C-alpha cells in the first residue's frame, strides 16, 4: 500500500441530490487513506470539500469485498466526512455507478457492485438520465425494539428505528424547522439503541405519498440529502400510512423531497426498496498530497 501522503492521485467530485463526494479511482486498492486524510479531503475550507469519499476499488483487491468479487467487479469503499467507515451510502451508490459509466467501466443499463452492506444492483438510464439502485430490504424491529426517542433544539419526538444496512431514526415532526440548526448530532434514547451511532431524519408530509426530510448524518453532520435515509423514511411513512407491500401484494411508491432535490422510492412486493434519482460528476483533478494540520 502507498500512503496518500506520498503519491499524487486522481480525484473526481460528484453529487446526488447535493449529497457530495470526492471520488478516488484506486482499481488495485493500492492507496492507503487514513481517517484524518479522508477528513482533510472532505474539509470544505482546507480540502476539496464533501460529505464523504467514494474509493473505487476492484472487489478482488479489497479484503471487505473479496467474497463478493464473483458477483460484482467493483467495490464502493465509502467513508463519511469524518473518516469513519459506513456500511452503505445510497446517494453515493448512484454517484459510484455514474463514475463507472463515465469511466467506460460499465455501459448504461444494469450493473452490480459491492458495498459493505452486500451486493447492490443498479440501472443507469441512457443519456445521463436518472439512476435506480436496488437498496435491499429495510430492517424494521418490531414492538418496543423499534421505538426510540429523538431530541433536538430542546424538543423530543417518538421515532422509528430502521436499518438500511446502516442505522436510522425517523421522526415525523410538525415543521422541518422544529429540529433547529442541527449543528450537533440529535440525541437518541435509549442509549443502547444505536451502539454504532445513527443517522437521524426529521420528516413532514407534503401530500399523499409525498414527504420531505432533513437529515443529520452520522460522521458528516447535516447534509443536503441522504439516500439510505430517504429509503428509511419511505418505509416508515408507508407503515404509518398502513401500506406494507409484502402483506398487501401491491408495491408502494413515495416521493421524498430532500433539501438538495427529489428522490422517488418504491417498496416492491418482495420487500426490495428501489431508489431513483440523479447523479452528477462535476469536476476532475489531481491531488499532489494531502497536507494534514
Ligand atoms: N449519505 C449517505 C449515507 C452515508 C452513511 C451515513 N452517514 C452512515 O454513517 O451511516 C446516503 O446517501 O445514504
mmCIF file of C-alpha atoms and ligand atoms in Angstrom:
data_model
loop_
_atom_site.group_PDB
_atom_site.id
_atom_site.type_symbol
_atom_site.label_atom_id
_atom_site.label_comp_id
_atom_site.label_asym_id
_atom_site.label_seq_id
_atom_site.Cartn_x
_atom_site.Cartn_y
_atom_site.Cartn_z
ATOM 1 C CA UNK A 1 0.000 0.000 0.000
ATOM 2 C CA UNK A 2 1.162 3.533 -0.766
ATOM 3 C CA UNK A 3 0.296 6.360 1.606
ATOM 4 C CA UNK A 4 -1.847 9.125 0.091
ATOM 5 C CA UNK A 5 0.824 11.469 1.522
ATOM 6 C CA UNK A 6 3.457 10.113 -0.833
ATOM 7 C CA UNK A 7 1.900 9.927 -4.311
ATOM 8 C CA UNK A 8 -0.219 12.196 -6.485
ATOM 9 C CA UNK A 9 -3.606 10.671 -7.269
ATOM 10 C CA UNK A 10 -6.622 11.405 -9.440
ATOM 11 C CA UNK A 11 -9.940 12.503 -7.953
ATOM 12 C CA UNK A 12 -13.377 13.494 -9.182
ATOM 13 C CA UNK A 13 -16.114 15.410 -7.442
ATOM 14 C CA UNK A 14 -19.742 14.381 -7.748
ATOM 15 C CA UNK A 15 -23.091 14.632 -6.037
ATOM 16 C CA UNK A 16 -26.501 13.009 -5.825
ATOM 17 C CA UNK A 17 -29.235 15.476 -4.802
ATOM 18 C CA UNK A 18 -26.371 17.602 -3.411
ATOM 19 C CA UNK A 19 -25.025 14.899 -1.106
ATOM 20 C CA UNK A 20 -21.469 15.377 -2.353
ATOM 21 C CA UNK A 21 -18.483 13.084 -2.629
ATOM 22 C CA UNK A 22 -14.818 13.017 -3.516
ATOM 23 C CA UNK A 23 -14.386 10.003 -5.811
ATOM 24 C CA UNK A 24 -10.979 8.331 -5.810
ATOM 25 C CA UNK A 25 -10.315 5.744 -8.519
ATOM 26 C CA UNK A 26 -7.967 3.157 -6.990
ATOM 27 C CA UNK A 27 -8.652 -0.017 -9.018
ATOM 28 C CA UNK A 28 -5.915 -2.142 -7.477
ATOM 29 C CA UNK A 29 -6.546 -0.877 -3.941
ATOM 30 C CA UNK A 30 -3.005 0.385 -3.520
ATOM 31 C CA UNK A 31 -3.789 3.727 -1.916
ATOM 32 C CA UNK A 32 -3.799 3.919 1.871
ATOM 33 C CA UNK A 33 -6.225 6.614 3.051
ATOM 34 C CA UNK A 34 -6.268 7.181 6.808
ATOM 35 C CA UNK A 35 -9.286 8.643 8.609
ATOM 36 C CA UNK A 36 -7.544 12.035 9.130
ATOM 37 C CA UNK A 37 -6.679 12.124 5.402
ATOM 38 C CA UNK A 38 -10.301 11.437 4.441
ATOM 39 C CA UNK A 39 -11.459 14.134 6.870
ATOM 40 C CA UNK A 40 -8.980 16.616 5.373
ATOM 41 C CA UNK A 41 -10.120 15.844 1.810
ATOM 42 C CA UNK A 42 -13.718 16.451 2.922
ATOM 43 C CA UNK A 43 -12.893 19.690 4.738
ATOM 44 C CA UNK A 44 -14.736 22.478 2.882
ATOM 45 C CA UNK A 45 -12.042 25.058 3.576
ATOM 46 C CA UNK A 46 -8.758 23.194 3.847
ATOM 47 C CA UNK A 47 -9.606 20.362 1.429
ATOM 48 C CA UNK A 48 -11.803 19.713 -1.586
ATOM 49 C CA UNK A 49 -14.968 19.585 0.483
ATOM 50 C CA UNK A 50 -17.518 16.778 0.560
ATOM 51 C CA UNK A 51 -19.897 14.804 2.769
ATOM 52 C CA UNK A 52 -17.875 11.649 2.116
ATOM 53 C CA UNK A 53 -15.349 9.764 -0.006
ATOM 54 C CA UNK A 54 -16.068 7.020 -2.543
ATOM 55 C CA UNK A 55 -12.973 4.964 -3.295
ATOM 56 C CA UNK A 56 -13.419 2.836 -6.423
ATOM 57 C CA UNK A 57 -11.614 -0.480 -5.924
ATOM 58 C CA UNK A 58 -11.828 -3.864 -7.642
ATOM 59 C CA UNK A 59 -13.707 -6.173 -5.261
ATOM 60 C CA UNK A 60 -10.952 -8.760 -5.638
ATOM 61 C CA UNK A 61 -8.432 -6.211 -4.354
ATOM 62 C CA UNK A 62 -10.219 -5.275 -1.103
ATOM 63 C CA UNK A 63 -10.477 -7.536 1.958
ATOM 64 C CA UNK A 64 -14.037 -6.290 2.746
ATOM 65 C CA UNK A 65 -15.251 -7.192 -0.770
ATOM 66 C CA UNK A 66 -13.185 -10.163 -1.930
ATOM 67 C CA UNK A 67 -16.012 -12.620 -1.165
ATOM 68 C CA UNK A 68 -18.337 -10.629 -3.478
ATOM 69 C CA UNK A 69 -15.872 -10.457 -6.399
ATOM 70 C CA UNK A 70 -17.685 -13.241 -8.289
ATOM 71 C CA UNK A 71 -20.907 -11.197 -8.348
ATOM 72 C CA UNK A 72 -19.578 -7.660 -8.564
ATOM 73 C CA UNK A 73 -16.330 -6.481 -10.147
ATOM 74 C CA UNK A 74 -16.258 -3.103 -8.360
ATOM 75 C CA UNK A 75 -16.401 -2.234 -4.657
ATOM 76 C CA UNK A 76 -17.689 1.069 -3.279
ATOM 77 C CA UNK A 77 -15.361 1.813 -0.359
ATOM 78 C CA UNK A 78 -17.408 4.556 1.328
ATOM 79 C CA UNK A 79 -16.157 6.800 4.160
ATOM 80 C CA UNK A 80 -18.021 9.545 5.986
ATOM 81 C CA UNK A 81 -16.690 13.099 6.074
ATOM 82 C CA UNK A 82 -15.019 12.489 9.455
ATOM 83 C CA UNK A 83 -13.166 9.482 8.038
ATOM 84 C CA UNK A 84 -15.368 6.838 9.670
ATOM 85 C CA UNK A 85 -16.456 3.804 7.668
ATOM 86 C CA UNK A 86 -20.174 3.249 6.966
ATOM 87 C CA UNK A 87 -21.919 0.159 5.681
ATOM 88 C CA UNK A 88 -23.847 1.849 2.887
ATOM 89 C CA UNK A 89 -24.471 5.162 1.144
ATOM 90 C CA UNK A 90 -27.474 5.436 -1.170
ATOM 91 C CA UNK A 91 -26.661 8.690 -2.945
ATOM 92 C CA UNK A 92 -23.054 7.553 -3.100
ATOM 93 C CA UNK A 93 -24.212 4.365 -4.831
ATOM 94 C CA UNK A 94 -25.751 6.360 -7.691
ATOM 95 C CA UNK A 95 -22.685 8.587 -7.979
ATOM 96 C CA UNK A 96 -20.469 5.481 -7.900
ATOM 97 C CA UNK A 97 -22.473 3.963 -10.774
ATOM 98 C CA UNK A 98 -22.243 7.241 -12.697
ATOM 99 C CA UNK A 99 -18.467 7.245 -12.261
ATOM 100 C CA UNK A 100 -18.185 3.645 -13.544
ATOM 101 C CA UNK A 101 -20.262 4.571 -16.610
ATOM 102 C CA UNK A 102 -18.363 7.774 -17.284
ATOM 103 C CA UNK A 103 -15.021 5.979 -16.969
ATOM 104 C CA UNK A 104 -16.214 3.395 -19.514
ATOM 105 C CA UNK A 105 -16.001 0.606 -16.929
ATOM 106 C CA UNK A 106 -19.710 -0.219 -17.380
ATOM 107 C CA UNK A 107 -22.328 0.601 -20.018
ATOM 108 C CA UNK A 108 -25.738 2.221 -19.390
ATOM 109 C CA UNK A 109 -28.234 -0.448 -18.356
ATOM 110 C CA UNK A 110 -27.947 -2.920 -15.492
ATOM 111 C CA UNK A 111 -24.913 -3.419 -13.291
ATOM 112 C CA UNK A 112 -23.957 -4.805 -9.905
ATOM 113 C CA UNK A 113 -21.372 -3.540 -7.439
ATOM 114 C CA UNK A 114 -20.233 -4.483 -3.964
ATOM 115 C CA UNK A 115 -20.792 -2.447 -0.787
ATOM 116 C CA UNK A 116 -20.170 -3.233 2.869
ATOM 117 C CA UNK A 117 -23.923 -3.947 3.110
ATOM 118 C CA UNK A 118 -23.674 -6.550 0.300
ATOM 119 C CA UNK A 119 -24.004 -6.645 -3.493
ATOM 120 C CA UNK A 120 -26.325 -3.979 -4.903
ATOM 121 C CA UNK A 121 -27.953 -3.780 -8.355
ATOM 122 C CA UNK A 122 -28.354 -0.543 -10.278
ATOM 123 C CA UNK A 123 -29.848 0.599 -13.562
ATOM 124 C CA UNK A 124 -28.320 3.540 -15.415
ATOM 125 C CA UNK A 125 -30.710 5.227 -17.826
ATOM 126 C CA UNK A 126 -29.260 6.301 -21.187
ATOM 127 C CA UNK A 127 -28.140 9.895 -21.855
ATOM 128 C CA UNK A 128 -27.009 10.677 -18.287
ATOM 129 C CA UNK A 129 -30.569 10.126 -17.012
ATOM 130 C CA UNK A 130 -31.542 9.064 -13.504
ATOM 131 C CA UNK A 131 -30.038 6.025 -11.826
ATOM 132 C CA UNK A 132 -32.058 3.435 -9.894
ATOM 133 C CA UNK A 133 -30.414 1.428 -7.127
ATOM 134 C CA UNK A 134 -31.950 -1.650 -5.503
ATOM 135 C CA UNK A 135 -31.154 -0.856 -1.884
ATOM 136 C CA UNK A 136 -32.100 -4.171 -0.271
ATOM 137 C CA UNK A 137 -34.840 -4.658 2.315
ATOM 138 C CA UNK A 138 -35.424 -2.393 5.281
ATOM 139 C CA UNK A 139 -34.906 -3.788 8.772
ATOM 140 C CA UNK A 140 -37.799 -2.703 10.996
ATOM 141 C CA UNK A 141 -37.520 -4.023 14.552
ATOM 142 C CA UNK A 142 -40.989 -4.721 15.923
ATOM 143 C CA UNK A 143 -42.625 -3.565 19.170
ATOM 144 C CA UNK A 144 -40.638 -1.637 21.751
ATOM 145 C CA UNK A 145 -37.354 -2.528 19.988
ATOM 146 C CA UNK A 146 -38.438 -0.401 17.031
ATOM 147 C CA UNK A 147 -39.383 2.668 19.085
ATOM 148 C CA UNK A 148 -36.854 5.332 20.033
ATOM 149 C CA UNK A 149 -36.935 8.979 21.068
ATOM 150 C CA UNK A 150 -35.116 11.742 19.204
ATOM 151 C CA UNK A 151 -34.212 15.079 20.847
ATOM 152 C CA UNK A 152 -33.089 18.276 19.100
ATOM 153 C CA UNK A 153 -33.473 22.013 19.748
ATOM 154 C CA UNK A 154 -34.955 21.357 23.187
ATOM 155 C CA UNK A 155 -37.808 19.220 21.812
ATOM 156 C CA UNK A 156 -38.344 15.493 21.560
ATOM 157 C CA UNK A 157 -40.279 13.191 19.235
ATOM 158 C CA UNK A 158 -41.039 9.475 19.068
ATOM 159 C CA UNK A 159 -39.092 7.916 16.198
ATOM 160 C CA UNK A 160 -38.987 4.664 14.250
ATOM 161 C CA UNK A 161 -35.819 2.604 14.174
ATOM 162 C CA UNK A 162 -34.976 1.484 10.621
ATOM 163 C CA UNK A 163 -31.932 -0.238 9.157
ATOM 164 C CA UNK A 164 -30.999 0.205 5.506
ATOM 165 C CA UNK A 165 -27.753 -1.646 6.099
ATOM 166 C CA UNK A 166 -26.840 1.418 8.169
ATOM 167 C CA UNK A 167 -28.785 2.745 11.191
ATOM 168 C CA UNK A 168 -31.571 5.343 11.051
ATOM 169 C CA UNK A 169 -34.057 7.026 13.396
ATOM 170 C CA UNK A 170 -37.079 8.511 11.589
ATOM 171 C CA UNK A 171 -39.102 11.187 13.415
ATOM 172 C CA UNK A 172 -42.283 12.727 11.990
ATOM 173 C CA UNK A 173 -42.395 16.378 13.027
ATOM 174 C CA UNK A 174 -44.803 19.311 12.568
ATOM 175 C CA UNK A 175 -42.314 21.520 10.734
ATOM 176 C CA UNK A 176 -38.792 20.835 9.431
ATOM 177 C CA UNK A 177 -37.598 23.976 11.232
ATOM 178 C CA UNK A 178 -38.566 22.387 14.583
ATOM 179 C CA UNK A 179 -35.286 20.420 14.529
ATOM 180 C CA UNK A 180 -33.337 23.684 14.871
ATOM 181 C CA UNK A 181 -29.932 24.334 13.300
ATOM 182 C CA UNK A 182 -28.737 20.696 13.672
ATOM 183 C CA UNK A 183 -25.174 21.804 14.318
ATOM 184 C CA UNK A 184 -24.740 18.862 16.705
ATOM 185 C CA UNK A 185 -25.989 15.311 16.459
ATOM 186 C CA UNK A 186 -29.538 14.939 17.814
ATOM 187 C CA UNK A 187 -29.760 12.808 20.949
ATOM 188 C CA UNK A 188 -31.435 9.432 20.704
ATOM 189 C CA UNK A 189 -32.799 7.298 23.544
ATOM 190 C CA UNK A 190 -32.425 4.663 24.812
ATOM 191 C CA UNK A 191 -28.649 4.989 24.513
ATOM 192 C CA UNK A 192 -28.441 1.238 23.856
ATOM 193 C CA UNK A 193 -30.497 1.562 20.617
ATOM 194 C CA UNK A 194 -27.578 2.671 18.448
ATOM 195 C CA UNK A 195 -24.220 1.447 19.762
ATOM 196 C CA UNK A 196 -22.566 2.391 16.439
ATOM 197 C CA UNK A 197 -24.183 5.854 16.136
ATOM 198 C CA UNK A 198 -27.167 6.818 13.988
ATOM 199 C CA UNK A 199 -28.425 8.905 11.084
ATOM 200 C CA UNK A 200 -31.485 10.930 12.150
ATOM 201 C CA UNK A 201 -34.248 12.007 9.744
ATOM 202 C CA UNK A 202 -36.909 14.647 10.504
ATOM 203 C CA UNK A 203 -39.943 14.280 8.246
ATOM 204 C CA UNK A 204 -43.060 16.235 7.276
ATOM 205 C CA UNK A 205 -45.896 15.363 4.916
ATOM 206 C CA UNK A 206 -46.199 17.234 1.644
ATOM 207 C CA UNK A 207 -49.190 15.357 0.186
ATOM 208 C CA UNK A 208 -50.417 11.821 -0.491
ATOM 209 C CA UNK A 209 -47.343 9.545 -0.572
ATOM 210 C CA UNK A 210 -45.136 12.617 -0.686
ATOM 211 C CA UNK A 211 -42.875 13.624 2.206
ATOM 212 C CA UNK A 212 -39.920 15.955 2.830
ATOM 213 C CA UNK A 213 -36.987 15.478 5.176
ATOM 214 C CA UNK A 214 -33.966 16.983 6.848
ATOM 215 C CA UNK A 215 -31.186 14.686 7.941
ATOM 216 C CA UNK A 216 -28.281 14.718 10.364
ATOM 217 C CA UNK A 217 -25.823 12.071 9.215
ATOM 218 C CA UNK A 218 -23.537 10.067 11.435
ATOM 219 C CA UNK A 219 -19.994 11.109 10.588
ATOM 220 C CA UNK A 220 -20.964 14.005 8.285
ATOM 221 C CA UNK A 221 -23.411 16.348 10.100
ATOM 222 C CA UNK A 222 -26.464 17.860 8.428
ATOM 223 C CA UNK A 223 -26.347 17.114 4.701
ATOM 224 C CA UNK A 224 -28.487 18.157 1.736
ATOM 225 C CA UNK A 225 -29.627 14.585 1.168
ATOM 226 C CA UNK A 226 -29.237 11.008 2.368
ATOM 227 C CA UNK A 227 -30.312 8.148 0.101
ATOM 228 C CA UNK A 228 -30.456 5.447 2.762
ATOM 229 C CA UNK A 229 -32.228 7.989 4.980
ATOM 230 C CA UNK A 230 -34.819 8.692 2.284
ATOM 231 C CA UNK A 231 -35.441 4.931 1.951
ATOM 232 C CA UNK A 232 -35.796 4.577 5.736
ATOM 233 C CA UNK A 233 -38.251 7.480 5.718
ATOM 234 C CA UNK A 234 -40.228 5.967 2.842
ATOM 235 C CA UNK A 235 -40.698 2.670 4.686
ATOM 236 C CA UNK A 236 -41.553 4.363 7.993
ATOM 237 C CA UNK A 237 -44.114 6.576 6.201
ATOM 238 C CA UNK A 238 -45.615 3.611 4.356
ATOM 239 C CA UNK A 239 -46.103 1.615 7.591
ATOM 240 C CA UNK A 240 -47.532 4.678 9.336
ATOM 241 C CA UNK A 241 -49.957 5.043 6.391
ATOM 242 C CA UNK A 242 -50.969 1.368 6.616
ATOM 243 C CA UNK A 243 -49.125 0.180 3.491
ATOM 244 C CA UNK A 244 -46.985 -2.971 3.552
ATOM 245 C CA UNK A 245 -46.284 -4.326 0.033
ATOM 246 C CA UNK A 246 -45.191 -7.737 1.318
ATOM 247 C CA UNK A 247 -48.574 -8.205 3.023
ATOM 248 C CA UNK A 248 -50.741 -6.260 0.574
ATOM 249 C CA UNK A 249 -49.212 -7.703 -2.603
ATOM 250 C CA UNK A 250 -49.100 -4.183 -4.073
ATOM 251 C CA UNK A 251 -45.918 -2.098 -4.484
ATOM 252 C CA UNK A 252 -45.921 1.372 -2.988
ATOM 253 C CA UNK A 253 -44.097 4.490 -4.210
ATOM 254 C CA UNK A 254 -43.320 7.718 -2.316
ATOM 255 C CA UNK A 255 -41.775 10.958 -3.495
ATOM 256 C CA UNK A 256 -39.190 12.088 -0.943
ATOM 257 C CA UNK A 257 -38.054 15.706 -1.125
ATOM 258 C CA UNK A 258 -34.668 16.472 0.393
ATOM 259 C CA UNK A 259 -33.047 19.917 0.727
ATOM 260 C CA UNK A 260 -30.927 19.128 -2.364
ATOM 261 C CA UNK A 261 -33.601 17.716 -4.673
ATOM 262 C CA UNK A 262 -36.062 14.839 -5.045
ATOM 263 C CA UNK A 263 -35.874 11.048 -4.833
ATOM 264 C CA UNK A 264 -38.549 8.559 -5.886
ATOM 265 C CA UNK A 265 -38.637 5.401 -3.801
ATOM 266 C CA UNK A 266 -40.611 2.198 -4.330
ATOM 267 C CA UNK A 267 -41.005 -0.744 -1.988
ATOM 268 C CA UNK A 268 -41.741 -3.866 -4.036
ATOM 269 C CA UNK A 269 -43.874 -6.799 -3.010
ATOM 270 C CA UNK A 270 -40.738 -8.827 -2.216
ATOM 271 C CA UNK A 271 -39.599 -6.057 0.152
ATOM 272 C CA UNK A 272 -36.814 -4.756 -2.101
ATOM 273 C CA UNK A 273 -36.548 -0.969 -1.996
ATOM 274 C CA UNK A 274 -35.682 0.828 -5.226
ATOM 275 C CA UNK A 275 -34.442 4.403 -5.136
ATOM 276 C CA UNK A 276 -34.304 6.581 -8.268
ATOM 277 C CA UNK A 277 -32.559 9.924 -8.544
ATOM 278 C CA UNK A 278 -29.871 11.955 -10.261
ATOM 279 C CA UNK A 279 -26.105 11.503 -10.079
ATOM 280 C CA UNK A 280 -23.715 14.106 -11.426
ATOM 281 C CA UNK A 281 -19.947 14.316 -11.831
ATOM 282 C CA UNK A 282 -18.948 17.981 -11.619
ATOM 283 C CA UNK A 283 -15.144 18.123 -11.649
ATOM 284 C CA UNK A 284 -11.971 16.133 -12.038
ATOM 285 C CA UNK A 285 -8.405 16.824 -10.932
ATOM 286 C CA UNK A 286 -5.213 15.681 -9.262
ATOM 287 C CA UNK A 287 -4.155 15.797 -5.636
ATOM 288 C CA UNK A 288 -0.413 16.060 -5.107
ATOM 289 C CA UNK A 289 -0.526 15.301 -1.399
ATOM 290 C CA UNK A 290 -2.954 15.770 1.459
ATOM 291 C CA UNK A 291 -1.479 18.334 3.860
ATOM 292 C CA UNK A 292 -2.593 17.345 7.341
ATOM 293 C CA UNK A 293 -2.923 20.054 10.014
HETATM 294 N N1 LIG B 1 -25.297 9.954 2.638
HETATM 295 C C1 LIG B 1 -25.475 8.567 2.642
HETATM 296 C C2 LIG B 1 -25.295 7.842 3.938
HETATM 297 C C3 LIG B 1 -23.822 7.830 4.328
HETATM 298 C C4 LIG B 1 -23.526 6.974 5.530
HETATM 299 C C5 LIG B 1 -24.089 7.508 6.817
HETATM 300 N N2 LIG B 1 -23.597 8.810 7.155
HETATM 301 C C6 LIG B 1 -23.758 6.497 7.926
HETATM 302 O O1 LIG B 1 -22.784 6.703 8.676
HETATM 303 O O2 LIG B 1 -24.469 5.508 8.030
HETATM 304 C C7 LIG B 1 -26.660 8.090 1.829
HETATM 305 O O3 LIG B 1 -26.946 8.750 0.812
HETATM 306 O O4 LIG B 1 -27.220 7.050 2.124
#
